[in-house]
Coordinates of C-alpha atoms in Angstrom, one line a residue:
M22 CA 4.6 4.5 5.6
L23 CA 2.0 1.7 5.5
R24 CA 3.1 -1.9 5.2
L25 CA 1.8 -4.2 2.4
Q26 CA -0.6 -6.0 4.8
E27 CA -2.1 -2.7 6.0
L28 CA -2.6 -1.5 2.4
L29 CA -4.3 -4.8 1.4
Q30 CA -6.6 -4.5 4.5
I31 CA -7.6 -1.0 3.6
H32 CA -8.2 -2.0 0.0
R33 CA -10.5 -4.9 1.1
T34 CA -12.4 -2.8 3.7
R35 CA -13.0 0.2 1.4
A36 CA -14.1 -2.1 -1.5
A37 CA -16.4 -4.1 0.7
A38 CA -17.9 -1.0 2.3
G39 CA -18.6 0.6 -1.1
N40 CA -16.8 3.8 0.0
A41 CA -15.1 4.0 -3.4
T42 CA -15.3 2.3 -6.7
E43 CA -13.2 -0.8 -7.1
R44 CA -11.2 0.9 -9.8
R45 CA -10.4 4.0 -7.7
V46 CA -9.4 1.8 -4.7
A47 CA -7.2 -0.3 -7.0
L48 CA -5.5 2.8 -8.4
E49 CA -4.9 4.2 -4.9
T50 CA -3.5 0.9 -3.7
I51 CA -1.1 0.7 -6.7
R52 CA 0.0 4.3 -6.1
A53 CA 0.7 3.5 -2.4
L54 CA 2.7 0.4 -3.3
E55 CA 4.7 2.4 -5.8
E56 CA 5.4 5.0 -3.0
L57 CA 6.4 2.2 -0.6
R58 CA 8.8 0.7 -3.2
A59 CA 10.4 4.1 -3.9
Y60 CA 10.8 4.7 -0.1
R61 CA 12.4 1.3 0.4
Q62 CA 14.8 1.9 -2.5
K63 CA 16.1 5.0 -0.6
E64 CA 16.8 2.9 2.5
P65 CA 20.1 1.0 3.1
P66 CA 19.8 -2.6 1.8
G67 CA 17.9 -4.8 4.2
A68 CA 16.7 -2.0 6.4
H69 CA 13.0 -2.7 5.9
R70 CA 13.6 -6.3 7.0
A71 CA 14.7 -5.2 10.4
R72 CA 11.3 -3.8 11.3

């Protein structure tokens, strides 16, 4: 699973390169963040901090 910083970098790179519309990139980023949040909710408390 990607980390927040990686997602933000991908978002910036794709938007700057014009590979996708800003709206599509934003929607993909939001979707990925929601997946990350759901994944972390399944982990034991504090598990993601140990990485």
